[in-house]
Amino acid sequence: SSESYDADLATLQDAFLGIASEMLSGTSSGVKRTLLQDILRLCLLLGRERTNNSLLPLIITVLNDRSDWELRAAFFEQLVGVASFVGSQSLQHFILPCIIQALTDMHELVAEAALGALASLVELGLLTRQVCVCVCVCV
């Protein structure tokens, strides 16, 4: 029945979200980078609502690791797929501020990855050129 399917899916989603939370709150940057490499599949499994409400806040926490520029760069390298999945509201309110902050990151490869993500979002039509110009003026 569809109720059973929905209940089973919710259980599976909760389990994967719990595992992702443990992986992202652990100390291993390598584990976090590995999770980020396939983050879009996890978004697809969780669906838009759970991704917006639970996964997106979790993955943004990797930006707090100031000692690992590779982890921060990996976040931006995988960000475009997540941004296209979560929709324009989350993009504008949560993801874009992360990109803006990273454009002045102390490590140039993080700034480069953030700029690449910004360019891809504009190319895909997820951000207007006007927003991109405003971002450049802010930085």
PDB file of N, CA, C and O in Angstrom, residues 5 14-15 21 25 30 35 39 43 49 57-58 61-62 68 72 85 88 101-102 111 115 119 124-125 132 138:
ATOM      1  N   TYR A   5       4.556   2.238   1.831  1.00  0.00           N
ATOM      2  CA  TYR A   5       5.679   2.749   1.043  1.00  0.00           C
ATOM      3  C   TYR A   5       6.178   4.066   1.632  1.00  0.00           C
ATOM      4  O   TYR A   5       7.377   4.262   1.825  1.00  0.00           O
ATOM      5  N   ASP A  14      15.273   8.962   7.063  1.00  0.00           N
ATOM      6  CA  ASP A  14      15.773   9.285   8.401  1.00  0.00           C
ATOM      7  C   ASP A  14      17.113   8.603   8.674  1.00  0.00           C
ATOM      8  O   ASP A  14      18.019   9.202   9.252  1.00  0.00           O
ATOM      9  N   ALA A  15      17.216   7.345   8.255  1.00  0.00           N
ATOM     10  CA  ALA A  15      18.457   6.601   8.476  1.00  0.00           C
ATOM     11  C   ALA A  15      19.620   7.243   7.724  1.00  0.00           C
ATOM     12  O   ALA A  15      20.700   7.455   8.290  1.00  0.00           O
ATOM     13  N   SER A  21      24.568  13.061   8.978  1.00  0.00           N
ATOM     14  CA  SER A  21      24.820  13.956  10.112  1.00  0.00           C
ATOM     15  C   SER A  21      26.053  13.505  10.895  1.00  0.00           C
ATOM     16  O   SER A  21      26.905  14.332  11.254  1.00  0.00           O
ATOM     17  N   SER A  25      29.498  15.674  11.137  1.00  0.00           N
ATOM     18  CA  SER A  25      29.868  16.217  12.442  1.00  0.00           C
ATOM     19  C   SER A  25      31.128  15.563  12.991  1.00  0.00           C
ATOM     20  O   SER A  25      31.626  15.967  14.042  1.00  0.00           O
ATOM     21  N   GLY A  30      38.393  14.031   5.254  1.00  0.00           N
ATOM     22  CA  GLY A  30      38.319  13.119   4.119  1.00  0.00           C
ATOM     23  C   GLY A  30      36.933  12.502   3.984  1.00  0.00           C
ATOM     24  O   GLY A  30      36.395  12.373   2.884  1.00  0.00           O
ATOM     25  N   LEU A  35      31.603  12.439   1.245  1.00  0.00           N
ATOM     26  CA  LEU A  35      30.155  12.621   1.263  1.00  0.00           C
ATOM     27  C   LEU A  35      29.738  13.717   0.286  1.00  0.00           C
ATOM     28  O   LEU A  35      28.766  13.565  -0.456  1.00  0.00           O
ATOM     29  N   ILE A  39      26.776  14.192  -2.998  1.00  0.00           N
ATOM     30  CA  ILE A  39      25.715  14.810  -2.211  1.00  0.00           C
ATOM     31  C   ILE A  39      24.408  14.939  -2.989  1.00  0.00           C
ATOM     32  O   ILE A  39      23.326  14.867  -2.403  1.00  0.00           O
ATOM     33  N   CYS A  43      20.531  14.153  -1.873  1.00  0.00           N
ATOM     34  CA  CYS A  43      19.430  15.122  -2.013  1.00  0.00           C
ATOM     35  C   CYS A  43      18.234  14.469  -2.700  1.00  0.00           C
ATOM     36  O   CYS A  43      17.081  14.646  -2.279  1.00  0.00           O
ATOM     37  N   GLU A  49      12.081  18.854   0.410  1.00  0.00           N
ATOM     38  CA  GLU A  49      11.755  19.374   1.743  1.00  0.00           C
ATOM     39  C   GLU A  49      12.791  18.974   2.788  1.00  0.00           C
ATOM     40  O   GLU A  49      13.285  19.811   3.547  1.00  0.00           O
ATOM     41  N   PRO A  57      21.376  22.691   5.907  1.00  0.00           N
ATOM     42  CA  PRO A  57      22.063  23.267   7.081  1.00  0.00           C
ATOM     43  C   PRO A  57      23.264  22.431   7.533  1.00  0.00           C
ATOM     44  O   PRO A  57      24.264  22.986   7.993  1.00  0.00           O
ATOM     45  N   LEU A  58      23.177  21.118   7.379  1.00  0.00           N
ATOM     46  CA  LEU A  58      24.298  20.250   7.761  1.00  0.00           C
ATOM     47  C   LEU A  58      25.504  20.455   6.859  1.00  0.00           C
ATOM     48  O   LEU A  58      26.637  20.571   7.336  1.00  0.00           O
ATOM     49  N   THR A  61      27.701  23.523   7.270  1.00  0.00           N
ATOM     50  CA  THR A  61      28.616  23.549   8.421  1.00  0.00           C
ATOM     51  C   THR A  61      30.057  23.224   8.044  1.00  0.00           C
ATOM     52  O   THR A  61      30.970  23.579   8.795  1.00  0.00           O
ATOM     53  N   VAL A  62      30.285  22.583   6.900  1.00  0.00           N
ATOM     54  CA  VAL A  62      31.667  22.281   6.510  1.00  0.00           C
ATOM     55  C   VAL A  62      32.459  23.565   6.261  1.00  0.00           C
ATOM     56  O   VAL A  62      33.688  23.552   6.322  1.00  0.00           O
ATOM     57  N   ASP A  68      40.764  23.634   6.797  1.00  0.00           N
ATOM     58  CA  ASP A  68      40.794  22.731   5.639  1.00  0.00           C
ATOM     59  C   ASP A  68      40.209  23.412   4.402  1.00  0.00           C
ATOM     60  O   ASP A  68      39.018  23.342   4.139  1.00  0.00           O
ATOM     61  N   ARG A  72      36.440  23.153   2.082  1.00  0.00           N
ATOM     62  CA  ARG A  72      35.622  24.301   1.697  1.00  0.00           C
ATOM     63  C   ARG A  72      35.502  24.396   0.177  1.00  0.00           C
ATOM     64  O   ARG A  72      34.419  24.667  -0.360  1.00  0.00           O
ATOM     65  N   PHE A  85      18.700  21.813  -7.060  1.00  0.00           N
ATOM     66  CA  PHE A  85      17.706  20.923  -6.472  1.00  0.00           C
ATOM     67  C   PHE A  85      16.847  21.618  -5.426  1.00  0.00           C
ATOM     68  O   PHE A  85      15.637  21.407  -5.373  1.00  0.00           O
ATOM     69  N   SER A  88      14.995  28.224  -5.709  1.00  0.00           N
ATOM     70  CA  SER A  88      15.480  29.607  -5.670  1.00  0.00           C
ATOM     71  C   SER A  88      15.443  30.237  -4.278  1.00  0.00           C
ATOM     72  O   SER A  88      16.310  31.049  -3.948  1.00  0.00           O
ATOM     73  N   GLN A 101      30.515  35.090   0.896  1.00  0.00           N
ATOM     74  CA  GLN A 101      31.548  35.053   1.927  1.00  0.00           C
ATOM     75  C   GLN A 101      32.812  34.371   1.419  1.00  0.00           C
ATOM     76  O   GLN A 101      33.926  34.796   1.708  1.00  0.00           O
ATOM     77  N   ALA A 102      32.648  33.321   0.629  1.00  0.00           N
ATOM     78  CA  ALA A 102      33.806  32.557   0.156  1.00  0.00           C
ATOM     79  C   ALA A 102      34.608  33.287  -0.911  1.00  0.00           C
ATOM     80  O   ALA A 102      35.773  32.962  -1.142  1.00  0.00           O
ATOM     81  N   ALA A 111      38.102  30.577  -3.077  1.00  0.00           N
ATOM     82  CA  ALA A 111      37.471  31.700  -3.776  1.00  0.00           C
ATOM     83  C   ALA A 111      37.221  31.348  -5.241  1.00  0.00           C
ATOM     84  O   ALA A 111      36.161  31.666  -5.800  1.00  0.00           O
ATOM     85  N   LEU A 115      33.626  31.215  -7.052  1.00  0.00           N
ATOM     86  CA  LEU A 115      33.386  31.986  -8.273  1.00  0.00           C
ATOM     87  C   LEU A 115      32.903  31.071  -9.400  1.00  0.00           C
ATOM     88  O   LEU A 115      31.992  31.429 -10.151  1.00  0.00           O
ATOM     89  N   ALA A 119      29.360  31.395 -11.350  1.00  0.00           N
ATOM     90  CA  ALA A 119      29.271  31.450 -12.810  1.00  0.00           C
ATOM     91  C   ALA A 119      28.342  30.356 -13.344  1.00  0.00           C
ATOM     92  O   ALA A 119      27.519  30.603 -14.234  1.00  0.00           O
ATOM     93  N   LEU A 124      23.219  28.555 -15.777  1.00  0.00           N
ATOM     94  CA  LEU A 124      22.021  27.711 -15.719  1.00  0.00           C
ATOM     95  C   LEU A 124      20.736  28.526 -15.572  1.00  0.00           C
ATOM     96  O   LEU A 124      19.639  27.967 -15.603  1.00  0.00           O
ATOM     97  N   GLY A 125      20.878  29.829 -15.397  1.00  0.00           N
ATOM     98  CA  GLY A 125      19.706  30.680 -15.238  1.00  0.00           C
ATOM     99  C   GLY A 125      19.121  30.655 -13.835  1.00  0.00           C
ATOM    100  O   GLY A 125      18.005  31.121 -13.622  1.00  0.00           O
ATOM    101  N   CYS A 132      24.434  38.640  -9.985  1.00  0.00           N
ATOM    102  CA  CYS A 132      25.879  38.410 -10.064  1.00  0.00           C
ATOM    103  C   CYS A 132      26.641  39.734  -9.989  1.00  0.00           C
ATOM    104  O   CYS A 132      27.639  39.841  -9.280  1.00  0.00           O
ATOM    105  N   CYS A 138      29.335  43.939  -4.060  1.00  0.00           N
ATOM    106  CA  CYS A 138      29.426  43.727  -2.610  1.00  0.00           C
ATOM    107  C   CYS A 138      30.804  43.286  -2.185  1.00  0.00           C
ATOM    108  O   CYS A 138      31.250  43.599  -1.078  1.00  0.00           O
TER     109      CYS A 138
END
